[in-house]
Amino acid sequence: MADQGVILWPQTPGEIADRSLSAHAPMWVLVGDDSLPIGMTMLLEQTGTAIFTEEERAESCFLLANTVTDPAYAGKGLGTRIAHWAVDRAAREGKRWVRRVTTEDRLVKYYETQGFTLLRTREYKGNMINALQRPAEQLDALATQD
């Protein structure tokens, strides 16, 4: 990602891995036909205070976070498949929204192609962060299987 000019995450891979051990930050893994991981994401039950309003934080939602896919599968739609799975899962669990946060403007545009809408952009600790959301809805079961 850094080679393509993408702003690096503030967390190291080790810090993300440590978060995956928490019941509050469950990690979900997308596996390929050979059962090897080709993508992962976290679905959090809380949104952060830095960009979401009190009212938004009180709403039932998932925060889709730390989504990555294997670069060997670039262009195969894995990120969209993960996002659609999260939107479907949120609907099945009675959530109202799926939300995302990013510091990367290119990801805002990408997330918008997945049906997310930009809520706002705000400066936080010297970085511009973007909040997006999409209503939870049941989608095609073949595209969203666990």
XYZ file of C-alpha atoms in Angstrom, residues 6-8 11 34 42 45 51 62-64 70 76 84-86 98 100 104-105 119 123 128:
23
model
C -1.550 5.088 0.401
C -1.227 6.655 3.831
C -0.052 3.999 6.255
C -1.400 0.603 13.751
C -7.616 -23.649 -1.091
C -13.093 -6.634 11.942
C -20.106 -3.000 17.819
C -16.082 11.538 14.183
C -21.346 -2.381 12.993
C -18.121 -0.514 12.352
C -16.295 -2.292 9.541
C -4.261 -10.258 -0.435
C -11.230 -9.595 -7.915
C -21.512 -6.723 1.262
C -21.121 -9.590 3.720
C -20.951 -7.058 6.579
C -22.664 -0.409 8.749
C -16.546 2.885 8.081
C -7.563 7.944 2.704
C -9.580 9.915 0.120
C -21.285 11.582 6.395
C -9.623 16.784 11.526
C -8.370 14.309 8.226
